[in-house]
Amino acid sequence: MFPQVAEDCLEACRPTWAKETYRKASYVVEAYLEPKLRKESIATLNTPTTIKVPTSIYEQAPSLTSKARQYLGQMIEYAIRHGLRDEGRRLNLRSALPKTSKGHIPAVTLPNEVQRLVQAIAAYESPVTRAALQFAMLTAQRPAPIRCPKTSQEGQKLQ
């Protein structure tokens, strides 16, 4: 059944994934994939049945939809590699996701807009998120360099 294969696949991927990747994958599987596919056999899982899952996830959490599709694809590949599903029986979920617009993210460029930005950042409940946003604002850094900064001496990422 799907839940057992999903669990086995996650455990197989765990050694090669970062902790956060594993946490997110586990969350997506437990919260979104397993409830919808709990009674499905991985051997007979088909595209028409499965295509409904990313669509329902999109309605609840659009940002997780592509990850859910990715994890589901990995589980199908895992099942094929381990003889739990016939060779060549992959799912076609590429067109399952609605197109989203990836518009321009505006920047605060005027002094009178800065006050609203500072107030919006101060409203975040999470102290970690609030601190990261304040750091980004004060240093004019993008999120990736803040999340994985490099030291000036060794050039290695700080953990």
Short mmCIF file of C-alpha atoms in Angstrom, two decimals:
data_model
loop_
_atom_site.label_atom_id
_atom_site.label_comp_id
_atom_site.label_asym_id
_atom_site.label_seq_id
_atom_site.Cartn_x
_atom_site.Cartn_y
_atom_site.Cartn_z
CA MET A 1 0.00 0.00 0.00
CA PHE A 2 1.06 3.58 -0.55
CA PRO A 3 1.81 4.58 3.08
CA GLN A 4 4.35 1.79 3.56
CA VAL A 5 6.17 2.56 0.30
CA ALA A 6 6.14 6.28 1.14
CA GLU A 7 7.69 5.59 4.55
CA ASP A 8 10.31 3.24 3.07
CA CYS A 9 11.18 5.77 0.36
CA LEU A 10 11.57 8.60 2.87
CA GLU A 11 13.84 6.46 5.03
CA ALA A 12 15.92 5.49 1.99
CA CYS A 13 16.37 9.15 1.04
CA ARG A 14 17.03 10.35 4.58
CA PRO A 15 20.83 9.81 4.61
CA THR A 16 21.30 11.93 1.48
CA TRP A 17 18.86 14.71 2.39
CA ALA A 18 19.37 17.68 4.69
CA LYS A 19 17.32 17.55 7.91
CA GLU A 20 14.99 20.29 6.67
CA THR A 21 14.41 18.50 3.35
CA TYR A 22 13.49 15.31 5.18
CA ARG A 23 11.22 17.22 7.57
CA LYS A 24 9.40 18.93 4.71
CA ALA A 25 9.06 15.70 2.73
CA SER A 26 7.69 13.87 5.79
CA TYR A 27 5.24 16.68 6.42
CA VAL A 28 3.99 16.73 2.81
CA VAL A 29 3.61 12.95 2.77
CA GLU A 30 1.82 12.74 6.14
CA ALA A 31 -0.37 15.81 5.75
CA TYR A 32 -1.27 15.66 2.06
CA LEU A 33 -0.29 12.48 0.22
CA GLU A 34 -1.12 9.71 2.69
CA PRO A 35 -4.65 10.90 3.52
CA LYS A 36 -5.55 10.94 -0.18
CA LEU A 37 -3.67 7.79 -1.25
CA ARG A 38 -3.86 5.69 1.94
CA LYS A 39 -5.95 2.92 0.38
CA GLU A 40 -4.14 2.86 -2.97
CA SER A 41 -1.72 0.16 -4.02
CA ILE A 42 1.55 1.53 -5.35
CA ALA A 43 1.49 -1.19 -8.04
CA THR A 44 -1.82 -0.06 -9.50
CA LEU A 45 -1.71 3.67 -8.77
CA ASN A 46 -2.62 5.48 -11.98
CA THR A 47 -2.50 9.01 -13.31
CA PRO A 48 -6.27 9.73 -13.27
CA THR A 49 -6.47 8.80 -9.57
CA THR A 50 -3.27 10.55 -8.61
CA ILE A 51 -3.78 13.76 -10.58
CA LYS A 52 -6.48 14.83 -8.12
CA VAL A 53 -3.95 14.95 -5.27
CA PRO A 54 -1.77 17.88 -6.46
CA THR A 55 -4.90 19.78 -7.43
CA SER A 56 -6.36 19.42 -3.93
CA ILE A 57 -3.02 20.35 -2.36
CA TYR A 58 -2.88 23.45 -4.56
CA GLU A 59 -6.19 24.61 -3.08
CA GLN A 60 -4.80 24.37 0.48
CA ALA A 61 -1.07 25.07 0.10
CA PRO A 62 0.00 26.21 -3.37
CA SER A 63 3.65 26.50 -2.38
CA LEU A 64 3.82 22.79 -1.46
CA THR A 65 2.16 21.48 -4.62
CA SER A 66 5.28 21.12 -6.74
CA LYS A 67 7.16 19.48 -3.85
CA ALA A 68 4.30 17.02 -3.35
CA ARG A 69 4.43 16.12 -7.04
CA GLN A 70 8.22 15.73 -6.81
CA TYR A 71 8.04 13.48 -3.74
CA LEU A 72 5.29 11.39 -5.32
CA GLY A 73 7.45 10.91 -8.41
CA GLN A 74 10.36 9.81 -6.24
CA MET A 75 8.15 7.27 -4.50
CA ILE A 76 7.03 5.83 -7.83
CA GLU A 77 10.68 5.58 -8.93
CA TYR A 78 11.53 3.91 -5.61
CA ALA A 79 8.71 1.39 -6.10
CA ILE A 80 9.91 0.58 -9.63
CA ARG A 81 13.52 0.12 -8.47
CA HIS A 82 12.39 -2.24 -5.71
CA GLY A 83 10.08 -4.33 -7.91
CA LEU A 84 6.88 -3.03 -6.33
CA ARG A 85 5.66 -1.50 -9.57
CA ASP A 86 6.06 -2.52 -13.21
CA GLU A 87 8.92 -0.99 -15.17
CA GLY A 88 7.79 1.98 -17.25
CA ARG A 89 4.62 2.67 -15.23
CA ARG A 90 5.42 6.23 -14.28
CA LEU A 91 2.78 8.82 -13.52
CA ASN A 92 2.21 11.81 -15.78
CA LEU A 93 1.63 14.67 -13.35
CA ARG A 94 3.36 17.47 -15.27
CA SER A 95 0.16 19.20 -16.35
CA ALA A 96 -1.60 18.55 -13.03
CA LEU A 97 -0.62 21.89 -11.54
CA PRO A 98 -2.39 25.11 -12.41
CA LYS A 99 -0.10 27.77 -13.82
CA THR A 100 0.88 30.39 -11.29
CA SER A 101 2.04 33.85 -12.09
CA LYS A 102 5.50 34.63 -10.83
CA GLY A 103 5.25 38.36 -10.84
CA HIS A 104 7.73 40.97 -9.80
CA ILE A 105 8.36 41.24 -6.08
CA PRO A 106 8.45 44.96 -5.35
CA ALA A 107 11.23 46.60 -3.39
CA VAL A 108 10.92 49.34 -0.82
CA THR A 109 12.68 52.28 -2.42
CA LEU A 110 11.05 55.32 -0.87
CA PRO A 111 11.71 56.55 2.69
CA ASN A 112 8.01 56.71 3.58
CA GLU A 113 7.61 53.01 2.63
CA VAL A 114 10.38 51.93 5.02
CA GLN A 115 8.24 52.59 8.10
CA ARG A 116 5.53 50.22 6.83
CA LEU A 117 8.18 47.58 6.10
CA VAL A 118 9.66 47.86 9.60
CA GLN A 119 6.18 47.58 11.14
CA ALA A 120 5.34 44.55 8.99
CA ILE A 121 8.58 42.83 10.01
CA ALA A 122 7.95 43.61 13.69
CA ALA A 123 4.54 41.94 13.41
CA TYR A 124 6.03 38.49 12.68
CA GLU A 125 5.49 36.15 15.64
CA SER A 126 8.52 33.97 15.02
CA PRO A 127 11.65 35.60 16.48
CA VAL A 128 13.85 33.71 14.00
CA THR A 129 11.86 34.93 10.99
CA ARG A 130 11.72 38.44 12.41
CA ALA A 131 15.50 38.50 13.00
CA ALA A 132 16.23 37.15 9.51
CA LEU A 133 14.00 39.77 7.90
CA GLN A 134 15.55 42.54 9.99
CA PHE A 135 19.01 41.34 9.01
CA ALA A 136 18.00 41.26 5.34
CA MET A 137 16.55 44.74 5.60
CA LEU A 138 19.57 46.21 7.38
CA THR A 139 22.18 44.59 5.14
CA ALA A 140 20.24 44.65 1.86
CA GLN A 141 21.00 40.95 1.41
CA ARG A 142 18.89 38.42 -0.45
CA PRO A 143 17.54 35.40 1.52
CA ALA A 144 20.02 32.76 0.25
CA PRO A 145 23.19 34.53 1.46
CA ILE A 146 21.53 35.10 4.84
CA ARG A 147 20.48 31.47 5.16
CA CYS A 148 23.89 30.09 4.10
CA PRO A 149 26.52 32.78 4.71
CA LYS A 150 30.17 32.12 3.95
CA THR A 151 33.00 33.04 6.26
CA SER A 152 35.56 35.46 4.90
CA GLN A 153 38.47 33.36 6.19
CA GLU A 154 37.67 29.85 5.03
CA GLY A 155 34.91 30.30 2.47
CA GLN A 156 32.85 27.55 4.14
CA LYS A 157 29.18 27.70 4.98
CA LEU A 158 28.32 28.33 8.59
CA GLN A 159 26.10 25.67 10.11
#
